């Protein structure tokens, strides 16, 4: 994981409706996060050539008021994966910001 402080005005247009940027000690962070997925399955079934793969995502953090508490979340700006099937899966369930 790599974190970088950014000007919140740069990511403000990407904040979902009803949420706000989540600050940590007055700073806004972008993060680059890497994952290694092993023995991945879709609905319990393996997909040939798509079981083990790396993913890197670029994200920032938001929060939203819910009743008496703040709920924290993540906004993905980009996700980088090596195979098209993973990209298609993410676009179908999560939206168009995938490459």
Tab-separated table of C-alpha atoms in Angstrom:
chain	number	residue	atom	x	y	z
A	1	UNK	CA	0.000	0.000	0.000
A	2	UNK	CA	1.243	3.448	-0.928
A	3	UNK	CA	-0.481	6.579	0.415
A	4	UNK	CA	-0.096	10.078	-0.943
A	5	UNK	CA	-1.544	13.339	0.418
A	6	UNK	CA	-3.579	15.207	-2.225
A	7	UNK	CA	-5.505	18.439	-2.467
A	8	UNK	CA	-9.157	17.468	-1.779
A	9	UNK	CA	-10.285	19.731	-4.643
A	10	UNK	CA	-8.711	17.241	-7.078
A	11	UNK	CA	-10.966	14.372	-6.026
A	12	UNK	CA	-14.082	16.332	-4.994
A	13	UNK	CA	-15.797	15.765	-8.391
A	14	UNK	CA	-15.519	11.987	-7.844
A	15	UNK	CA	-17.240	11.900	-4.441
A	16	UNK	CA	-20.573	10.023	-4.625
A	17	UNK	CA	-23.791	11.853	-3.782
A	18	UNK	CA	-24.482	11.690	-0.052
A	19	UNK	CA	-20.837	11.154	0.873
A	20	UNK	CA	-17.980	13.471	1.715
A	21	UNK	CA	-14.210	13.159	1.647
A	22	UNK	CA	-12.851	11.443	4.746
A	23	UNK	CA	-9.945	13.429	6.181
A	24	UNK	CA	-7.252	11.960	8.428
A	25	UNK	CA	-5.697	14.598	10.684
A	26	UNK	CA	-6.827	17.239	8.193
A	27	UNK	CA	-5.265	15.508	5.173
A	28	UNK	CA	-6.792	13.722	2.189
A	29	UNK	CA	-5.144	10.565	0.921
A	30	UNK	CA	-5.010	8.700	-2.366
A	31	UNK	CA	-3.870	5.116	-1.991
A	32	UNK	CA	-2.398	2.610	-4.403
A	33	UNK	CA	-3.182	-0.874	-3.123
A	34	UNK	CA	-1.951	-4.183	-4.527
A	35	UNK	CA	-3.588	-7.577	-4.129
A	36	UNK	CA	-2.752	-11.135	-5.142
A	37	UNK	CA	-5.828	-13.300	-5.730
A	38	UNK	CA	-5.318	-17.065	-5.592
A	39	UNK	CA	-7.754	-19.874	-6.508
A	40	UNK	CA	-10.422	-17.316	-7.458
A	41	UNK	CA	-13.877	-18.621	-8.365
A	42	UNK	CA	-17.095	-17.072	-9.617
A	43	UNK	CA	-20.224	-18.524	-7.988
A	44	UNK	CA	-18.038	-21.389	-6.784
A	45	UNK	CA	-16.749	-22.233	-10.265
A	46	UNK	CA	-13.193	-21.690	-11.457
A	47	UNK	CA	-12.716	-19.720	-14.676
A	48	UNK	CA	-9.888	-21.157	-16.772
A	49	UNK	CA	-6.782	-18.897	-16.909
A	50	UNK	CA	-8.390	-16.484	-14.420
A	51	UNK	CA	-7.829	-18.128	-11.046
A	52	UNK	CA	-4.583	-16.520	-9.905
A	53	UNK	CA	-3.987	-12.852	-10.708
A	54	UNK	CA	-2.705	-9.539	-9.432
A	55	UNK	CA	-4.753	-6.387	-9.011
A	56	UNK	CA	-3.711	-2.826	-8.259
A	57	UNK	CA	-6.251	-0.151	-7.448
A	58	UNK	CA	-6.161	3.595	-6.993
A	59	UNK	CA	-8.621	4.768	-4.338
A	60	UNK	CA	-9.579	7.476	-1.912
A	61	UNK	CA	-11.679	7.475	1.219
A	62	UNK	CA	-15.119	8.886	1.959
A	63	UNK	CA	-17.628	8.906	4.784
A	64	UNK	CA	-21.385	9.286	5.097
A	65	UNK	CA	-23.608	10.092	8.051
A	66	UNK	CA	-25.924	7.225	8.955
A	67	UNK	CA	-28.263	7.772	11.909
A	68	UNK	CA	-25.943	8.602	14.825
A	69	UNK	CA	-22.664	7.412	13.313
A	70	UNK	CA	-20.292	7.941	10.400
A	71	UNK	CA	-19.910	5.103	7.907
A	72	UNK	CA	-16.616	4.968	6.055
A	73	UNK	CA	-16.088	3.795	2.493
A	74	UNK	CA	-13.740	3.675	-0.457
A	75	UNK	CA	-14.079	5.170	-3.938
A	76	UNK	CA	-12.123	3.327	-6.615
A	77	UNK	CA	-10.699	5.609	-9.273
A	78	UNK	CA	-9.030	2.829	-11.260
A	79	UNK	CA	-8.421	-0.888	-10.960
A	80	UNK	CA	-5.697	-2.547	-12.972
A	81	UNK	CA	-6.038	-6.282	-13.632
A	82	UNK	CA	-4.239	-8.460	-16.185
A	83	UNK	CA	-7.161	-10.236	-17.848
A	84	UNK	CA	-10.252	-9.021	-19.652
A	85	UNK	CA	-12.653	-11.340	-17.781
A	86	UNK	CA	-11.795	-9.600	-14.508
A	87	UNK	CA	-12.381	-6.207	-16.096
A	88	UNK	CA	-15.752	-7.315	-17.482
A	89	UNK	CA	-16.785	-8.766	-14.105
A	90	UNK	CA	-15.974	-5.483	-12.330
A	91	UNK	CA	-17.697	-3.333	-14.959
A	92	UNK	CA	-20.874	-5.401	-14.707
A	93	UNK	CA	-21.081	-5.184	-10.940
A	94	UNK	CA	-19.335	-1.920	-10.099
A	95	UNK	CA	-19.416	0.575	-12.962
A	96	UNK	CA	-17.298	1.913	-15.804
A	97	UNK	CA	-14.111	3.164	-14.076
A	98	UNK	CA	-12.082	0.066	-14.888
A	99	UNK	CA	-9.225	-0.389	-17.338
